[in-house]
Coordinates of C-alpha atoms in Angstrom, one line a residue:
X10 CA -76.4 -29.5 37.2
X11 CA -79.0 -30.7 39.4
X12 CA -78.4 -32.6 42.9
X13 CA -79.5 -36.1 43.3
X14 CA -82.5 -34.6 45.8
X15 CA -83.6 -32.6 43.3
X16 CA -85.1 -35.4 41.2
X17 CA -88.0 -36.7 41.3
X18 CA -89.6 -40.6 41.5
X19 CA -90.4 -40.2 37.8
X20 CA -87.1 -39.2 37.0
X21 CA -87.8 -35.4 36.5
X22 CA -86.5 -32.4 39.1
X23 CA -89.2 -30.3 39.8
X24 CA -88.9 -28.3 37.1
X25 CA -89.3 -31.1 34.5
X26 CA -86.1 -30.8 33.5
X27 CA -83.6 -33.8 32.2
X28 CA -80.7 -32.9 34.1
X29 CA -80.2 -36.3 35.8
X30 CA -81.4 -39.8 35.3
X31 CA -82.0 -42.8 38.2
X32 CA -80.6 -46.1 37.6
X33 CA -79.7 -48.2 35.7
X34 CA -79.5 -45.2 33.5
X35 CA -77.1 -43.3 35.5
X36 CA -73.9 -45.2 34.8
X37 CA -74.4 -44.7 30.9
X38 CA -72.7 -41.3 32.1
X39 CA -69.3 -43.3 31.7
X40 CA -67.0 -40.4 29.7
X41 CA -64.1 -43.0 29.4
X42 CA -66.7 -45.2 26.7
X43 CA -65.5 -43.9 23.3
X44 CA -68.4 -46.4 21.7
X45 CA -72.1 -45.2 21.4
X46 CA -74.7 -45.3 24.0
X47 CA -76.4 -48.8 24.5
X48 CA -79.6 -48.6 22.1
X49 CA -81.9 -49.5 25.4
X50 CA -81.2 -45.6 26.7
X51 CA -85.1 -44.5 27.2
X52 CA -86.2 -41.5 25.0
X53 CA -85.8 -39.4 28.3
X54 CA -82.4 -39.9 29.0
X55 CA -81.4 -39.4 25.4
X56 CA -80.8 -36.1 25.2
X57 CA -79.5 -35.6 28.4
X58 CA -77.0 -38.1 27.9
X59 CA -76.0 -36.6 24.7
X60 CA -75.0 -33.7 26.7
X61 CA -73.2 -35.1 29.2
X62 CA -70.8 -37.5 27.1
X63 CA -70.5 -34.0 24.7
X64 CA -69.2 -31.7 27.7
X65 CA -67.2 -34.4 29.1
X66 CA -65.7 -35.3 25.5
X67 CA -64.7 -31.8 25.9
X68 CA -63.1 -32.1 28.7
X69 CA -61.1 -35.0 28.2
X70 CA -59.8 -33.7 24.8
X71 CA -59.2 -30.3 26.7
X72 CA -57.3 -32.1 29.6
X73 CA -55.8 -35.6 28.3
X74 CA -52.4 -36.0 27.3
X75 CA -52.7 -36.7 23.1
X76 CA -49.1 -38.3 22.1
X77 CA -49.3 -37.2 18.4
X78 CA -50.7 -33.6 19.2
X79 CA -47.7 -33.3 21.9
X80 CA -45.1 -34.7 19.2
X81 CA -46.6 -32.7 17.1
X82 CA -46.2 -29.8 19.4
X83 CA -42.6 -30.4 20.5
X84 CA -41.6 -31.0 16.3
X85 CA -42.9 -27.3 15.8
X86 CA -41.1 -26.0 18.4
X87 CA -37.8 -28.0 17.6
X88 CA -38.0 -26.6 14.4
X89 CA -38.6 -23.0 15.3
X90 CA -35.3 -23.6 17.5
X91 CA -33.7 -24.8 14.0
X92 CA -34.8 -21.9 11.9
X93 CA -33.5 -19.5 14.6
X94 CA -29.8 -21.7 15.1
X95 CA -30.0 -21.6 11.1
X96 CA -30.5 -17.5 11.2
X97 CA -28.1 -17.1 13.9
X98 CA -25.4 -19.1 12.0
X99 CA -26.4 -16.9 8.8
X100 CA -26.4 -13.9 10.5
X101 CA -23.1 -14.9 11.9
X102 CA -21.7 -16.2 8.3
X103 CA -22.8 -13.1 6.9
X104 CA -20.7 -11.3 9.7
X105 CA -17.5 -13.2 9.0
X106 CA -17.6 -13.2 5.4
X107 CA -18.3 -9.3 5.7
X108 CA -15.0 -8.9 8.0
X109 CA -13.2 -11.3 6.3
X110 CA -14.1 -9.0 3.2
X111 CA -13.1 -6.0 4.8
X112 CA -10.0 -7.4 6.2
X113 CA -8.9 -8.3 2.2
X114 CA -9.9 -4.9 1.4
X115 CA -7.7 -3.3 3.9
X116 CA -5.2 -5.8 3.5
X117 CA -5.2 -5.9 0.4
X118 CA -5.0 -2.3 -0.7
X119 CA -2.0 -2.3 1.9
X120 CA -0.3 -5.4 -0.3
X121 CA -0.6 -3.2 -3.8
X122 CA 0.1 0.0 -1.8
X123 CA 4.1 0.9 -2.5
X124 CA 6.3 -0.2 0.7
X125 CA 7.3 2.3 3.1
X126 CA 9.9 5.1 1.9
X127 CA 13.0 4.4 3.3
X128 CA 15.2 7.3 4.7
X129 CA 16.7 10.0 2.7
X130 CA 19.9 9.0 4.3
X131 CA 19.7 5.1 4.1
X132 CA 19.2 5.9 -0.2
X133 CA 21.8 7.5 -0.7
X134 CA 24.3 5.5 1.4
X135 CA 23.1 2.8 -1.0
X136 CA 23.7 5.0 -3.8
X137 CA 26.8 5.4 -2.6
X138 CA 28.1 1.6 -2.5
X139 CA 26.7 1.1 -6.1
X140 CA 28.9 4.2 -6.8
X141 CA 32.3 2.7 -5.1
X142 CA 31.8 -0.7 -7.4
X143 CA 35.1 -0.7 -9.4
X144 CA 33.3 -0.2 -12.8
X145 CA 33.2 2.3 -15.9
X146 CA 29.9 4.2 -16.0
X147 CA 29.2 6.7 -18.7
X148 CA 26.3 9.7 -18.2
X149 CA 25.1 12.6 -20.2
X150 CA 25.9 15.9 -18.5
X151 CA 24.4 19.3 -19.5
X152 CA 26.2 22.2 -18.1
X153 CA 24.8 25.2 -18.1
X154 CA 25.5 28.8 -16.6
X155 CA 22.4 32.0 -16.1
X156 CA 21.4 35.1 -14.2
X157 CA 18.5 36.2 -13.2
X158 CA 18.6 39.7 -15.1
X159 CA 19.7 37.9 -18.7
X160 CA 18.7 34.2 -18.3
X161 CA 20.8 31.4 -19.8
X162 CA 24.0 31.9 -20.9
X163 CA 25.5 29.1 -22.0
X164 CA 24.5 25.3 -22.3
X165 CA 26.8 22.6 -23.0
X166 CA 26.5 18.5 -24.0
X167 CA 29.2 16.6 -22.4
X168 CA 29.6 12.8 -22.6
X169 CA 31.1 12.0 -18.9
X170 CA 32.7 8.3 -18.0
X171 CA 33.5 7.8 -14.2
X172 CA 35.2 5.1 -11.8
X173 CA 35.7 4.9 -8.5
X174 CA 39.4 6.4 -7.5
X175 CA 39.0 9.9 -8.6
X176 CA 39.0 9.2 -11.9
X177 CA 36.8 10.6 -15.1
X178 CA 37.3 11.5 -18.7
X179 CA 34.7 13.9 -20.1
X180 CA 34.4 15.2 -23.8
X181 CA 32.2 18.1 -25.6
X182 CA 32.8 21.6 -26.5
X183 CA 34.1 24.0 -23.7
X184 CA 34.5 28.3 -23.7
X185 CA 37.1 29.3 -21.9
X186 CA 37.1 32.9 -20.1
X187 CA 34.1 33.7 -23.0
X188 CA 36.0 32.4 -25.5
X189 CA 34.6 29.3 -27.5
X190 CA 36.7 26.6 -28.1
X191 CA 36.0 23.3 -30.4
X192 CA 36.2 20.2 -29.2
X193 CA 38.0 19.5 -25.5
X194 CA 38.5 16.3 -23.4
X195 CA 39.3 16.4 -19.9
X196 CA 39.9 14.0 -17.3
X197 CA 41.3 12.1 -13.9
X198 CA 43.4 9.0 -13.1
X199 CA 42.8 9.6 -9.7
X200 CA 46.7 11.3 -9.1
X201 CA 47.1 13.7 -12.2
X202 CA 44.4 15.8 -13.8
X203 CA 44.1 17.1 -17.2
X204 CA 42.5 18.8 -20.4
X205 CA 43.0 19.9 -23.9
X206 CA 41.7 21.6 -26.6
X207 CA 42.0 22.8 -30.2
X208 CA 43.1 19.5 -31.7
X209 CA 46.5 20.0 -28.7
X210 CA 47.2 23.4 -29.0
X211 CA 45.6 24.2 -25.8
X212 CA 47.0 21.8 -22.9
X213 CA 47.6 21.6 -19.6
X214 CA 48.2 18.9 -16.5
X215 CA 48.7 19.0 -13.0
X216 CA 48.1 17.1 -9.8
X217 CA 44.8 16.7 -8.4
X218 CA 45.9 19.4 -5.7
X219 CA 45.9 21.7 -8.1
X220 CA 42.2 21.5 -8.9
X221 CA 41.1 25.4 -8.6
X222 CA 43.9 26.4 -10.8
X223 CA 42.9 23.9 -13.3
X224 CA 39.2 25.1 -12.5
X225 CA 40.0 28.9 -13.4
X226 CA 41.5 27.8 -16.7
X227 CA 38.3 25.6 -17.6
X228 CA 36.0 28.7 -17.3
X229 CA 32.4 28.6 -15.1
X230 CA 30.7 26.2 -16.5
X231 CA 32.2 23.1 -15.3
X232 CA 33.1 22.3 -12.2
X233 CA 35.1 19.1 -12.1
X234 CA 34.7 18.4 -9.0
X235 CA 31.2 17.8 -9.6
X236 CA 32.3 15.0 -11.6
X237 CA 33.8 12.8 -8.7
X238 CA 29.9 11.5 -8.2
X239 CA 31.0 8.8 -5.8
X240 CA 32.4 11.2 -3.4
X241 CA 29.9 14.1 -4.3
X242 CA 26.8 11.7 -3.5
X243 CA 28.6 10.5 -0.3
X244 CA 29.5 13.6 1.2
X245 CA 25.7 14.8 1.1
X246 CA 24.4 13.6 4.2
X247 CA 27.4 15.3 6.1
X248 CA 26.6 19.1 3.8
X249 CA 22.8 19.1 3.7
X250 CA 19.4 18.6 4.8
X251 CA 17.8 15.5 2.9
X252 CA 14.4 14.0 2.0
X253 CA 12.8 11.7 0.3
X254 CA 9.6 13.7 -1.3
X255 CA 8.4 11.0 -3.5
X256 CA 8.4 7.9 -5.6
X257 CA 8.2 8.1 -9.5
X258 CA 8.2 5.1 -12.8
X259 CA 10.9 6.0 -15.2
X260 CA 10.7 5.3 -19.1
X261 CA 10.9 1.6 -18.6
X262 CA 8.7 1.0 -15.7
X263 CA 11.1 1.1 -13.3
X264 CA 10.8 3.0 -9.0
X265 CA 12.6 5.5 -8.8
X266 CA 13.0 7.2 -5.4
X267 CA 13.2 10.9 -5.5
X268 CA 15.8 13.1 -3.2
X269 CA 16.3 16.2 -2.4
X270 CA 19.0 17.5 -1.0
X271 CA 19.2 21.3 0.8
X272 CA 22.3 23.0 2.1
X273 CA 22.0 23.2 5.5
X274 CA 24.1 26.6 5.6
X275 CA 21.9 30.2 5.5
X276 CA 25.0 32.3 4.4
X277 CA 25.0 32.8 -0.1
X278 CA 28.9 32.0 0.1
X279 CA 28.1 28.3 -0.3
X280 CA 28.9 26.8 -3.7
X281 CA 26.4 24.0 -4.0
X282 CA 23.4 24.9 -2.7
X283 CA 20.9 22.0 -3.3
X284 CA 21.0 18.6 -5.4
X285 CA 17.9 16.4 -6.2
X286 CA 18.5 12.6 -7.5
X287 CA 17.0 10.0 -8.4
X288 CA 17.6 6.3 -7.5
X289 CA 17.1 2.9 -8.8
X290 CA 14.6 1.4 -5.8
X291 CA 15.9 -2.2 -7.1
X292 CA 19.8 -1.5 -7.5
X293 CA 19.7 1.6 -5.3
X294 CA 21.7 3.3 -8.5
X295 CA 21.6 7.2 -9.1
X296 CA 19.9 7.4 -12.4
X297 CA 19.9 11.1 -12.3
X298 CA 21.5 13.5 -10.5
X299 CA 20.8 17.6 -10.7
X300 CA 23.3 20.2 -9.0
X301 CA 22.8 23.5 -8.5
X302 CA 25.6 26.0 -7.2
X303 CA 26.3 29.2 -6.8
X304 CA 28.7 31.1 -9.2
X305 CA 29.0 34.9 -8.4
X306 CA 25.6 37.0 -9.6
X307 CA 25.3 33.2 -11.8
X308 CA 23.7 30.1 -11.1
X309 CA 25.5 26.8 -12.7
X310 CA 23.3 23.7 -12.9
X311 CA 24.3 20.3 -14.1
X312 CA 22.3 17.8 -14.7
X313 CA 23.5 13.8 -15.0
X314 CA 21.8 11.0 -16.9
X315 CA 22.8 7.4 -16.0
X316 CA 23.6 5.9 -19.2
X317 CA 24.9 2.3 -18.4
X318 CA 28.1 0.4 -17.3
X319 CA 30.9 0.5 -19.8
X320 CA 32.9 -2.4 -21.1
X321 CA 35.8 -2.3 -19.1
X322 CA 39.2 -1.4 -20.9
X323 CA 37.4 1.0 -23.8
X324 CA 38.1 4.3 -21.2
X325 CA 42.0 5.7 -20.9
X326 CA 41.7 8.1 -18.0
X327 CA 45.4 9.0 -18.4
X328 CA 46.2 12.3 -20.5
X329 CA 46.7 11.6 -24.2
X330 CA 50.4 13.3 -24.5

């Protein structure tokens, strides 16, 4: 722009230009009038005062505070603020309700997963009391005697009925020394123990003292004291090596925990060598019980099925003469 020396009388610089005008045009220059330019502006100053009031319209828009563009301004930023808080939170909801997802799958798949296995030695303590309840309890036996160089020898169906005390009655068909009998019962009333066979003619009683000459007349395929479960499942912690190797549903749906018992003793003059049951996880009963002992060049299993209680007063343990 051109100094106030530059310009001329006439109102020109000396290169004829329109950069400035004299009074009373001069103050027409006022950038603060928003209104148009008085209609008594010469033709000469037109132009030039057109471009003035344009750069300095410029300016003020450039450099004056506007109220709506600055609220305008501030909402836009305010809600850029919002949509990142309202990421964030998402973000962060999505984070929780993943963890909280993976929580209720761990969690969850712990709940349905079965409870810890108790001790091998805790079971069968509990098998044990149900054992001692002062109750009739009846159980299928199969008895059966094999080698290794001929396989099984013989096989035998008893019906077994316990209590607490010592005392059993068992009934099925027996061989005696190789020979094969009929029918025989045997039994305990915890003080005198018993058998006979072919319908009486075969009889004989003593005192429980007396169990391995009773055993010798009874033959290899029963033991009877295998059939004293309460003390035989009692005495297992104290004779062998036990563990719980799994958990199993029975027929009706029901746990059962699985045991297995292992004589702790290297040396082949041990009788019974190993015993696996089976136990009720809700009543901690032995629904099965398998034995296996040694016999001489034989092995004599026995297996026992847990049939139910028995009405009390149907079983005479007492021998029948």
């Amino acid at each position: 722009m051109t100094d106030a020396d530059d310009i001329t009388p006439d109102g020109k610089n000396p290169d004829g230009g329109l950069d400035a005008v004299r009074p009373p045009w001069g103050q027409l220059d006022d950038t603060l009038a928003d209104g148009p330019s008085p209609a008594d502006v010469p033709p000469a100053a037109r132009q030039w005062l057109a471009q003035q009031r344009t750069m300095h319209g410029l300016l003020r828009a450039l450099h004056t505070a506007d109220p709506a563009a600055r609220e305008a301004r501030v909402a836009g930023i305010l809600e850029r603020i919002d949509e990142h808080e309202r990421a964030r939170h998402g973000r962060g909801r999505w984070l929780l309700a993943a963890a909280a997802a993976l929580l209720l799958a761990v969690f969850g798949t712990w709940w349905s997963l079965p409870e810890h296995l108790p001790t091998a030695e805790a079971a069968v303590q509990r098998a044990a009391e149900q054992l001692a309840r002062d109750v009739d309890r009846r159980f299928r036996v199969v008895a059966s005697v094999a080698t290794e160089r001929s396989g099984e020898l013989r096989r035998h169906e008893l019906a077994l009925v316990v209590r607490p005390g010592s005392r059993f009655r068992v009934d099925g068909k027996f061989s005696f020394g190789g020979l094969a009998f009929g029918q025989m019962h045997a039994g305990c009333d915890g003080d005198e123990l018993w058998f006979t066979a072919g319908n009486g003619l075969f009889r004989h009683a003593g005192p429980v003292a007396e169990r391995e000459r009773l055993q010798q007349r009874l033959g290899e395929v029963l033991d009877v004291g295998y059939l004293d479960i309460e003390q035989l499942v009692r005495n297992l912690p104290a004779d062998f090596e036990l563990r719980v190797v799994g958990r199993q549903r029975d027929a009706d749906g029901r746990n059962q925990l699985v045991i297995e018992a292992v004589s702790a003793r290297a040396d082949r003059g041990v009788k019974l060598r190993s015993a696996r049951l089976e136990c009720d996880e809700a009543t901690g009963m032995v629904t099965r019980l398998d034995v296996e002992c040694a016999s001489g060049p034989a092995v004599r299993r026995i297996e026992l099925q847990y049939l139910g209680e028995e009405p009390a007063g149907l079983v005479d343990y007492q021998r029948p003469w």
